Coordinates of C-alpha atoms and ligand atoms in Angstrom, one line a residue:
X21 CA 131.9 148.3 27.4
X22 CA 131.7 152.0 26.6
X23 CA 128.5 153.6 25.7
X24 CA 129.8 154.0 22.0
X25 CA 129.9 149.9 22.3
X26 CA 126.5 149.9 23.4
X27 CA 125.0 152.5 21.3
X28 CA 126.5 150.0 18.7
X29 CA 124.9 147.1 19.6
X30 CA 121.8 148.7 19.5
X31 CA 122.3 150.0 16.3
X32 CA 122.5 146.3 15.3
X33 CA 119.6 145.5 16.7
X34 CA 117.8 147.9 14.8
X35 CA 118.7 147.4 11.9
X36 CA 117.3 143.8 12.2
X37 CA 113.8 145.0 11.8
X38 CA 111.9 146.3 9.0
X39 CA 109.8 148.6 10.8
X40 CA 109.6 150.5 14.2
X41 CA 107.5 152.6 16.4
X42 CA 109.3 155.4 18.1
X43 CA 107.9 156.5 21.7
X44 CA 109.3 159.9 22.7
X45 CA 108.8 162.0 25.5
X46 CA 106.5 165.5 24.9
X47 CA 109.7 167.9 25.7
X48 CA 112.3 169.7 23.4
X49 CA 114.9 167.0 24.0
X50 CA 112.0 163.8 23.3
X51 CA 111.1 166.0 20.1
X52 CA 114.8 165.8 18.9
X53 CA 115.2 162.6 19.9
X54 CA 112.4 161.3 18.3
X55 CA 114.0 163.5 15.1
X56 CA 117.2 162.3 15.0
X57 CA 115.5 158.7 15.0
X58 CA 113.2 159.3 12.7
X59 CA 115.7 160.3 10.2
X60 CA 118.1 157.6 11.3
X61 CA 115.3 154.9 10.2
X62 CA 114.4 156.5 7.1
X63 CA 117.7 156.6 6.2
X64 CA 118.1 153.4 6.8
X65 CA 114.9 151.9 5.1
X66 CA 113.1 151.6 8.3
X67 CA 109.8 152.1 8.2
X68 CA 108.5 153.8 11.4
X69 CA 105.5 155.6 13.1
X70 CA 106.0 158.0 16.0
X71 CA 103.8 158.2 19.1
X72 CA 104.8 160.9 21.9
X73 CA 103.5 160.3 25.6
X74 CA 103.6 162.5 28.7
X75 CA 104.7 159.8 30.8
X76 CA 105.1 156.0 30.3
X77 CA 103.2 154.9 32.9
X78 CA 101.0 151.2 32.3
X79 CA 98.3 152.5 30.2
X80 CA 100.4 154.3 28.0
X81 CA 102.7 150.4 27.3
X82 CA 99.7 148.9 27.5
X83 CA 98.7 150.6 24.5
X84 CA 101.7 150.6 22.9
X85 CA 101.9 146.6 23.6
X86 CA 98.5 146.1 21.9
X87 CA 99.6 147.4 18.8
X88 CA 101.9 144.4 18.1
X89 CA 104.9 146.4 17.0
X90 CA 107.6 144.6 15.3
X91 CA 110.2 146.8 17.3
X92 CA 109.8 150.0 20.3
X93 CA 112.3 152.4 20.1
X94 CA 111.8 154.0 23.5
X95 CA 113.2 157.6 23.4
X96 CA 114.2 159.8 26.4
X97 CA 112.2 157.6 28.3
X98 CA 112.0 154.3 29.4
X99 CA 114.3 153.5 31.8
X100 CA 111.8 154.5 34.8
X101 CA 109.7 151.5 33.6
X102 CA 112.3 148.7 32.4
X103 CA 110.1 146.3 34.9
X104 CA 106.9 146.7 33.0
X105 CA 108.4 147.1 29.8
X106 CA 110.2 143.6 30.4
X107 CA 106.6 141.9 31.5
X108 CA 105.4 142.9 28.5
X109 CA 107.7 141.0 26.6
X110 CA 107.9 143.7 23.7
X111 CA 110.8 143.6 21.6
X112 CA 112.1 147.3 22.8
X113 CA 115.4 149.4 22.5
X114 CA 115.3 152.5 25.3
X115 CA 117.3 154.9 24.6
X116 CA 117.3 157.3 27.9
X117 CA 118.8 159.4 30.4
X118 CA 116.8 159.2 33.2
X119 CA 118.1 157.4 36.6
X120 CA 117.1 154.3 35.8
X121 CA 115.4 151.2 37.6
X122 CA 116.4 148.0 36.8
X123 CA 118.1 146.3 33.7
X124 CA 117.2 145.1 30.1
X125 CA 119.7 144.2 26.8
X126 CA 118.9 146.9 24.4
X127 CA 119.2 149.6 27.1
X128 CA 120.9 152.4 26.4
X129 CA 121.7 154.8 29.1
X130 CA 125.1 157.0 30.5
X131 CA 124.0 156.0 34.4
X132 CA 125.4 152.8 34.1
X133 CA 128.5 153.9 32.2
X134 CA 129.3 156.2 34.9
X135 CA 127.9 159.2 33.1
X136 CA 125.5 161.9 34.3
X137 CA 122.5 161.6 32.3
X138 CA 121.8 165.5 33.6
X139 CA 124.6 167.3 32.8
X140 CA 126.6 165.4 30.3
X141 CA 124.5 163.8 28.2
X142 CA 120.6 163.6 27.1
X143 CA 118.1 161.8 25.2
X144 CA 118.6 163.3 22.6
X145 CA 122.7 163.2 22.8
X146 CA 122.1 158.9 23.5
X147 CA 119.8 159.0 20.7
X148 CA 122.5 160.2 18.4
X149 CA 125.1 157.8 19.4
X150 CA 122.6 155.6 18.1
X151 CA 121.7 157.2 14.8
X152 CA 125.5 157.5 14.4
X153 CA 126.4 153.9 14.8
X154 CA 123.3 153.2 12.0
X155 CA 125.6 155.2 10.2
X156 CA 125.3 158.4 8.1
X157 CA 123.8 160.4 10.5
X158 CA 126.8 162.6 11.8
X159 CA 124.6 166.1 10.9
X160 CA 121.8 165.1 13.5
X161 CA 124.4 166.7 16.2
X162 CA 122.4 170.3 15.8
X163 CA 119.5 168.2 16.7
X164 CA 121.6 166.3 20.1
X165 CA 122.6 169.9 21.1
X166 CA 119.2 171.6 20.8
X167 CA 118.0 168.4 23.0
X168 CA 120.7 168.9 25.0
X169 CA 120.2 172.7 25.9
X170 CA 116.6 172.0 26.2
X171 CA 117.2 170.1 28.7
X172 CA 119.5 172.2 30.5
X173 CA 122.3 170.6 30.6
X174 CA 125.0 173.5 29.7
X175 CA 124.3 175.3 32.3
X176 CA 126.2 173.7 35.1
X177 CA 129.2 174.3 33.5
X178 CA 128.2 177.6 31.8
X179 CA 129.1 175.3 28.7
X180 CA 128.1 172.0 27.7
X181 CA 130.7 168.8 28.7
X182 CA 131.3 165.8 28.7
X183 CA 129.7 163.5 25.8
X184 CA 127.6 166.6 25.2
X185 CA 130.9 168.6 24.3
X186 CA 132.2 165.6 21.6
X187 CA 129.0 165.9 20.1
X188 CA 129.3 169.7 19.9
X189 CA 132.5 169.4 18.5
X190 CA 131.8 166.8 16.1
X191 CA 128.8 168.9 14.7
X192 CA 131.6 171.9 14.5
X193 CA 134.3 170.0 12.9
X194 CA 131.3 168.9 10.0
X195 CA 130.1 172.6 10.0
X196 CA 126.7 171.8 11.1
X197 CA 127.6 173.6 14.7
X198 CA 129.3 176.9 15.7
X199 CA 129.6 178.3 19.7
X200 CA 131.0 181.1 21.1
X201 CA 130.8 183.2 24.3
X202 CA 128.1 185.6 24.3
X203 CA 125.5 187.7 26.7
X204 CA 123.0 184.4 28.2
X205 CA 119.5 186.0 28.0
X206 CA 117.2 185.1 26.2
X207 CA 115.6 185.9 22.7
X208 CA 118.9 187.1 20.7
X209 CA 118.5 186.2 17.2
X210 CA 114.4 187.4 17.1
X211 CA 113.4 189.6 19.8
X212 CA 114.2 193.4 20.2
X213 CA 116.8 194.1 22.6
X214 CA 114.9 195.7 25.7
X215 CA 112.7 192.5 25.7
X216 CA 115.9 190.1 26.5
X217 CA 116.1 192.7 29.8
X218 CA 112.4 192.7 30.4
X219 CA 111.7 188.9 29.9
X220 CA 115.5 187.9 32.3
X221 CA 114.7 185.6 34.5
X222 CA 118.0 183.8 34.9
X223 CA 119.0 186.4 36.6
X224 CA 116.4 188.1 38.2
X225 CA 117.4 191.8 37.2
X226 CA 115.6 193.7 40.1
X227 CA 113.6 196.1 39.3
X228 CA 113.8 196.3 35.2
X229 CA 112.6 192.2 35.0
X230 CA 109.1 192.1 34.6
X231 CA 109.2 196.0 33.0
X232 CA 109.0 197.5 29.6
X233 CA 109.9 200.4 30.8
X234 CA 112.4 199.9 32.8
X235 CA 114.0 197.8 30.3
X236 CA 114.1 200.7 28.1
X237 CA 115.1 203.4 30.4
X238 CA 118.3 200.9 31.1
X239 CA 119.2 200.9 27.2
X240 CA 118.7 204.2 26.8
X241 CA 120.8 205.8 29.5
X242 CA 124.1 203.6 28.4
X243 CA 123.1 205.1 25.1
X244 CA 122.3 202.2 22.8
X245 CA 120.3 204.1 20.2
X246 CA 117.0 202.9 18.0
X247 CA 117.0 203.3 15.1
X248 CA 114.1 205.1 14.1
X249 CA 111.1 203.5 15.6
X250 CA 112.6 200.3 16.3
X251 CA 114.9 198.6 18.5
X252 CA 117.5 196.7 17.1
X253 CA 117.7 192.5 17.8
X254 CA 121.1 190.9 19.6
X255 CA 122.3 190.4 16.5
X256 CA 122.2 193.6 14.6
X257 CA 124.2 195.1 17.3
X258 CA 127.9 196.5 17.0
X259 CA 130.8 194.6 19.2
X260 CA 131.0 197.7 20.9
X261 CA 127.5 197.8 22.1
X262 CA 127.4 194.3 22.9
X263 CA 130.3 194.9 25.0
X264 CA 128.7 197.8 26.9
X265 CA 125.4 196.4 27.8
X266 CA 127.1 193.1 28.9
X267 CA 129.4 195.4 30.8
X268 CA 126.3 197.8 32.4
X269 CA 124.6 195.1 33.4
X270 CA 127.3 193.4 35.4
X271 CA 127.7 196.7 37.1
X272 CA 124.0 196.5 37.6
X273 CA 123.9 193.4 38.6
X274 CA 126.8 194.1 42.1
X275 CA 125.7 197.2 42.5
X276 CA 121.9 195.7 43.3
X277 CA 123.5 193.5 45.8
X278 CA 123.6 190.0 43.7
X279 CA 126.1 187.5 44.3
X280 CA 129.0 187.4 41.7
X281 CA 127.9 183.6 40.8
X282 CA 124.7 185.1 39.4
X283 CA 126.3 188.2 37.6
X284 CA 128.8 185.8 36.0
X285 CA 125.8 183.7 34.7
X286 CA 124.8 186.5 32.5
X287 CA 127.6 185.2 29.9
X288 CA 128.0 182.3 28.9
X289 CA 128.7 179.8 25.5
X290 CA 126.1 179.9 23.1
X291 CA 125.0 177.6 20.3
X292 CA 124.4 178.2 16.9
X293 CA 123.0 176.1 14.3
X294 CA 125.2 177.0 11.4
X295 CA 122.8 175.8 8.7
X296 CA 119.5 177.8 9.6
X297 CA 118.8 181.4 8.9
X298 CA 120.3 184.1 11.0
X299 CA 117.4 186.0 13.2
X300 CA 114.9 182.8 12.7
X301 CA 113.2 180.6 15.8
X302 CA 115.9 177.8 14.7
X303 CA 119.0 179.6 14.8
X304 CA 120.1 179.2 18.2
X305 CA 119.9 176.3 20.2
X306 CA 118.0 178.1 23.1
X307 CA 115.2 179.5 21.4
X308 CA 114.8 176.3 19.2
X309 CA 114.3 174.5 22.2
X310 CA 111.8 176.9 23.7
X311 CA 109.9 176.8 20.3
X312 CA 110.0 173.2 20.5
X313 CA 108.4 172.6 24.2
X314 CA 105.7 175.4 23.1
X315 CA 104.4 172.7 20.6
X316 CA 104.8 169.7 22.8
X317 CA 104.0 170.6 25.9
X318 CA 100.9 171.9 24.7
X319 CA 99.5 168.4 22.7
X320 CA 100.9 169.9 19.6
X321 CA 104.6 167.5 19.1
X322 CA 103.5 166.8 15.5
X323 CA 104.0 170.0 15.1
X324 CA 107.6 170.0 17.2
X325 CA 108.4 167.1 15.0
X326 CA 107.8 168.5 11.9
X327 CA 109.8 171.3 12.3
X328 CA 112.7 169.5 13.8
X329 CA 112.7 167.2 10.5
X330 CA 112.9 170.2 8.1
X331 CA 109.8 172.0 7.9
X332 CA 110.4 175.7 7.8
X333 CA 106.9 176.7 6.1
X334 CA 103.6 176.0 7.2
X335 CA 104.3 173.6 11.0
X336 CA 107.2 176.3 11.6
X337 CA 104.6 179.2 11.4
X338 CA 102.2 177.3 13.6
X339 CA 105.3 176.3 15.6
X340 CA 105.8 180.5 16.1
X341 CA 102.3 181.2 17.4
X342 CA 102.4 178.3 19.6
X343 CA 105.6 180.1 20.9
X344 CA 103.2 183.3 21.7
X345 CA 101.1 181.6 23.9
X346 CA 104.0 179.6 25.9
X347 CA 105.8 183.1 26.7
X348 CA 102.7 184.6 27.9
X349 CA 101.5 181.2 29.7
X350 CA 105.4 181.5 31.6
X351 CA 105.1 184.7 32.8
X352 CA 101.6 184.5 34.2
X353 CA 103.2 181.5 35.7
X354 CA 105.6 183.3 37.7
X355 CA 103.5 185.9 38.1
X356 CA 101.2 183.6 39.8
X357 CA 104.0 182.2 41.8
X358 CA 105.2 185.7 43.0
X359 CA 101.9 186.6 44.1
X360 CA 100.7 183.6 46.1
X361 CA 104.2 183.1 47.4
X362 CA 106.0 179.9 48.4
X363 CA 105.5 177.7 51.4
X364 CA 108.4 176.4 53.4
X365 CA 108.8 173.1 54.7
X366 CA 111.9 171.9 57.0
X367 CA 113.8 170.5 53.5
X368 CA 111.8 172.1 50.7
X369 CA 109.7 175.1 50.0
X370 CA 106.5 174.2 47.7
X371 CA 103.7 176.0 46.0
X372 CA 100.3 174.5 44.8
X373 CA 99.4 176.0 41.0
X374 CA 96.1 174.0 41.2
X375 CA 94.3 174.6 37.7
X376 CA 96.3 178.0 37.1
X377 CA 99.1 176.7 35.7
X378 CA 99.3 173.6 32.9
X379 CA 100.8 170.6 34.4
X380 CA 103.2 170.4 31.2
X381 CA 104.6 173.6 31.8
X382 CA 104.7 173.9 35.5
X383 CA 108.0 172.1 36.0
X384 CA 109.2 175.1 33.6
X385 CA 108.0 177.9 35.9
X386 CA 109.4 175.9 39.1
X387 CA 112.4 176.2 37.6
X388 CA 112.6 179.9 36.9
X389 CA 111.0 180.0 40.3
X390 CA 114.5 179.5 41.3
X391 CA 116.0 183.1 40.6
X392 CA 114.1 184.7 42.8
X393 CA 112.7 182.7 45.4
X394 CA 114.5 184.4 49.1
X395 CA 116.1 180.6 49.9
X396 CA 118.1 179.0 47.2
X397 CA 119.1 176.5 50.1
X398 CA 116.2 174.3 49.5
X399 CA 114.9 172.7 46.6
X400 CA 111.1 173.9 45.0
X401 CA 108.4 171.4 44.9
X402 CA 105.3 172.4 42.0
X403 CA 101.7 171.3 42.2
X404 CA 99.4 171.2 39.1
X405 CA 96.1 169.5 38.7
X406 CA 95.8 166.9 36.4
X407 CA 93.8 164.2 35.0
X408 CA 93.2 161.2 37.7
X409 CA 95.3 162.9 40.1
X410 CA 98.4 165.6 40.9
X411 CA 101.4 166.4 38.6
X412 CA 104.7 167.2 41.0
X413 CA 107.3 168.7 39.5
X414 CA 110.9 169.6 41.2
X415 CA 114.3 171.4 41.0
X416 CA 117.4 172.1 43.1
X417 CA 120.2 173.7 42.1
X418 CA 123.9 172.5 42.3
X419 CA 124.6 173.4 45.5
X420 CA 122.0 171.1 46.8
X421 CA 123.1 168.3 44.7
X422 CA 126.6 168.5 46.0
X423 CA 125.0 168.6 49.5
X424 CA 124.0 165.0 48.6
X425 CA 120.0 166.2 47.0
X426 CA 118.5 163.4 44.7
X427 CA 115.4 164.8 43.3
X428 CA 115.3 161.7 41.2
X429 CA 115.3 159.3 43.6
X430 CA 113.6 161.2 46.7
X431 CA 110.6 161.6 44.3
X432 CA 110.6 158.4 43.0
X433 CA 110.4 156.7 46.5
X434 CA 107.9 159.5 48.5
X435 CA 105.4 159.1 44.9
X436 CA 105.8 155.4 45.7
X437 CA 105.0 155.5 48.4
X438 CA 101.9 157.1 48.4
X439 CA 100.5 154.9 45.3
X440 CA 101.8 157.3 42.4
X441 CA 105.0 157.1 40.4
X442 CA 107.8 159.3 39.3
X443 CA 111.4 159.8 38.9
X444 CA 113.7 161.6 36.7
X445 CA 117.3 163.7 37.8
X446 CA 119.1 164.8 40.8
X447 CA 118.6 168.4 39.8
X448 CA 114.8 168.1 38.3
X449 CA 112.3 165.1 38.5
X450 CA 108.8 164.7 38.3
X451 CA 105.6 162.6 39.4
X452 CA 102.4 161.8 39.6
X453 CA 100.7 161.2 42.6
X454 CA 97.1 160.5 44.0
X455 CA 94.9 163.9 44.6
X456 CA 94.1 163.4 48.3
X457 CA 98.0 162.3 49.2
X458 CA 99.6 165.8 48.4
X459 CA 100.2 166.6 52.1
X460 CA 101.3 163.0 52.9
X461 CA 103.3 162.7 49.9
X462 CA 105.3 166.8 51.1
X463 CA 105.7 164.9 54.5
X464 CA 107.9 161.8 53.2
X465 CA 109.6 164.1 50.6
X466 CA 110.6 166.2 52.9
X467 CA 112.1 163.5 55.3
X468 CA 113.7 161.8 52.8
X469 CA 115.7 165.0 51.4
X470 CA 116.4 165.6 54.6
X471 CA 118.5 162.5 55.0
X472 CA 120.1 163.4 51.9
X473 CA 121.0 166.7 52.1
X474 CA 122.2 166.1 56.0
Ligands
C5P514 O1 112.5 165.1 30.8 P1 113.8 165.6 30.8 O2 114.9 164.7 31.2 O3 114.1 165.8 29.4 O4 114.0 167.0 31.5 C1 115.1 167.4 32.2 C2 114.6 168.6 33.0 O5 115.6 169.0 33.9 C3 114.3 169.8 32.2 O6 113.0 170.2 32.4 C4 115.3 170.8 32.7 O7 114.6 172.1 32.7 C5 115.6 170.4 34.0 N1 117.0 170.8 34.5 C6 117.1 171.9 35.3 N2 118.3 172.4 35.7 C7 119.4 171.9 35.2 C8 119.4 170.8 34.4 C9 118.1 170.3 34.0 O8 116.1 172.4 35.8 N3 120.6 172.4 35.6
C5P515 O1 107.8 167.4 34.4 P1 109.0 168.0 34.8 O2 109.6 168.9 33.9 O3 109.0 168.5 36.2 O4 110.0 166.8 34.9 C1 111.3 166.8 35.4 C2 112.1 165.6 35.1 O5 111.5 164.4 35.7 C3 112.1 165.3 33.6 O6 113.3 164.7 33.3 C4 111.0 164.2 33.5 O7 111.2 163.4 32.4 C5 111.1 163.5 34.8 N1 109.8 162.8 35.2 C6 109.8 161.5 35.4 N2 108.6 160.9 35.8 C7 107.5 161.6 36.0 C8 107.5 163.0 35.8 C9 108.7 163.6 35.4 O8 110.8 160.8 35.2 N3 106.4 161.0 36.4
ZN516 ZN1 115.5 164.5 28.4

């Protein structure tokens, strides 16, 4: 069977029911798969209810089991729990990405088709195999790819592949999609140009990251010009001037020492959303999904949702503010990181965020963590207090995973081990774990990349 087949038989089984309740995952990719869902019922003549959670652990199925649904629609999560979700006999469909453990019918996920759920496909990209085989829902592939870029999962490639890339060019060939190469940083259709210097992360620009100064200094002496008062967005730029900072700041980027692989990463394919308005939030895939995790992550996905089905009024303003608050909260994130540094273990390097940083977010900042911590040769383990107990997060970086690193299941088996649970993707996975177990649960983790990465 291919996963089209499957998504198929799914579809079927959906369609069976009058009325569903979809459980989505509080990120950019669970917003859009929740979305493209959503819309899939309703076109249908489904009714259906949306519930997001922050992780599926027992309470939150318990919940969800008491309610009596007629039918689950697990989104972009799920497949970490298949045991429990079996036990409690609901009458589910999980459509996921994640590594999963164990087996059900209605379970859609690329893993056991041979596909890798991080880089080739996500929840949002199953989702709309889904939605597809409902039928009449070919335009949701904006949606998949926003998900998908949310999630990361272009930039392995420096372009999206795999099922990610059919999608992409099914949304093309129905005009819904458009890509092209293009500079990589961040904050091209809405921000002025010196702040897509000042805010790089990915990469680190020494010495004009972090700096408003700097940043303009840079622009000024390859002699892009305001205009007037103002700096100019991306996107109101000439080719020529495109061409020249792109070009500058490779020559920036060798002459400050960094390796080529990092200079290169400052292009890259780029993904617009052909029907929204050029120089809004939505526009590009990149910033939509940033826009999206600064309502979700921050107990606001109705608001994520709303603007993901079509609000561009009041929820899309609210969506904008939100988006205030998660820039600042990311680089007093980092900030925090830089300044407390990171601790090194044999296998890993770590740092503890306590209450500084929000758990939701802190998986975020250990990934941009990445660009400048001194050894890219071991993975970063986050720490963030949380309700009942400690929020891990974790990322590598390909050449870890080709080393033989599992985030996914290292994670999965240390928070087992020490009573919590977690999971998630070679490159990036998550947990919770018991507050007094932190240095037990580094000890295991660190063993147990070791005998992957060795
Ligand atoms: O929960 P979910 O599967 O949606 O999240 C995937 C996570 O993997 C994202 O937080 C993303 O930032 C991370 N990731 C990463 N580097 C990659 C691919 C994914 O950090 N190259
Ligand atoms: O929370 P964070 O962004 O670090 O999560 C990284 C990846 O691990 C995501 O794909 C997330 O869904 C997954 N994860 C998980 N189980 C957890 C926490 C995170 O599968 N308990
Ligand atoms: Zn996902």
């Amino acid at each position: 069977m291919t996963l089209e087949k499957k998504a198929a038989k799914c579809a079927e089984y959906i369609k069976k029911h009058t009325s569903a309740l979809v459980v989505s995952h509080i990120d950019a990719d669970g917003l859009t798969s929740a979305a493209i869902m959503g819309k899939a019922l309703e076109r249908a003549g489904i009714d259906y209810k949306t519930r997001f959670a922050r992780q599926l652990d027992m309470q939150a199925l318990t919940e969800i089991a008491d309610r009596n649904p007629d039918l689950v629609i697990f989104t972009d999560l799920g497949s970490g729990m298949i045991e429990t979700i079996s036990s409690l006999k609901l009458n589910a469909v999980i459509s996921d990405h994640h590594q999963p453990h164990g087996l059900y019918e209605h379970h859609l996920n690329p893993h056991l088709f041979g596909i890798n759920g991080a880089t080739e496909i996500s929840g949002s990209g199953v989702t709309y195999l889904i939605a597809s085989a409902i039928g009449g829902n070919a335009d949701l592939a904006d949606l998949a790819i926003v998900g998908a870029v949310g999630d990361l999962q272009h930039v392995k490639h420096g372009q999206l592949a795999g099922m990610n890339r059919k999608i992409l060019e099914e949304g093309v060939r129905i005009n819904v999609m458009h890509y092209e190469k293009d500079i990589l940083l961040f904050g091209k259709q809405t921000r002025p140009i010196f702040k897509l210097l000042q805010y790089s992360t990915d990469p680190y620009l020494p010495g004009i990251t972090g700096s408003e100064d700097a940043s303009i200094e840079f622009l000024k002496r390859i002699g892009i010009r305001q205009h007037g008062e103002k700096w100019r967005r991306w996107i109101d730029l000439e080719p020529a001037e495109k061409k020249q900072i792109v070009s500058a700041l490779f020559q920036f980027g060798l002459s400050s020492g960094m390796p080529g692989y990092k200079v290169e990463r400052l292009v890259g394919e780029v993904y617009t959303l052909s029907r929204e308005r050029e120089g809004t939030e939505v526009r590009d895939a990149s910033e939509y999904s940033t826009l999206l995790n600064a309502t979700a992550r921050y107990d606001h996905a109705d608001i994520g949702l709303a603007v993901c089905m079509g609000d561009r009024d009041k929820k899309f303003d609210e969506a904008c503010s939100l988006l205030n608050e998660h820039r600042k909260n990311l680089v007093e994130g980092l900030n925090l990181v830089k300044e407390r540094g990171i601790i090194q273990m044999e296998n890993l390097q770590y740092f503890d965020s306590g209450n500084k940083i929000r758990e939701t977010i802190v998986g975020i900042v250990a990934g941009m963590s990445m660009s400048f911590v001194n050894n890219r040769n071991l993975p970063v383990i986050a720490f963030a207090d949380s309700d009942g107990g400690v929020k891990v997060s974790s990322r590598g970086n390909q050449e870890l995973i080709r080393k033989g690193l599992n985030l996914g299941d290292a994670i999965n088996e240390a928070a087992k081990a020490v009573g919590g649970t977690g999971g998630g993707h070679d490159i990036a996975a998550g947990a919770f774990i018991p507050r007094e177990s932190k240095q037990e649960f580094l000890r295991i983790l660190d063993s147990k990349i070791g005998l992957q990465i060795k």
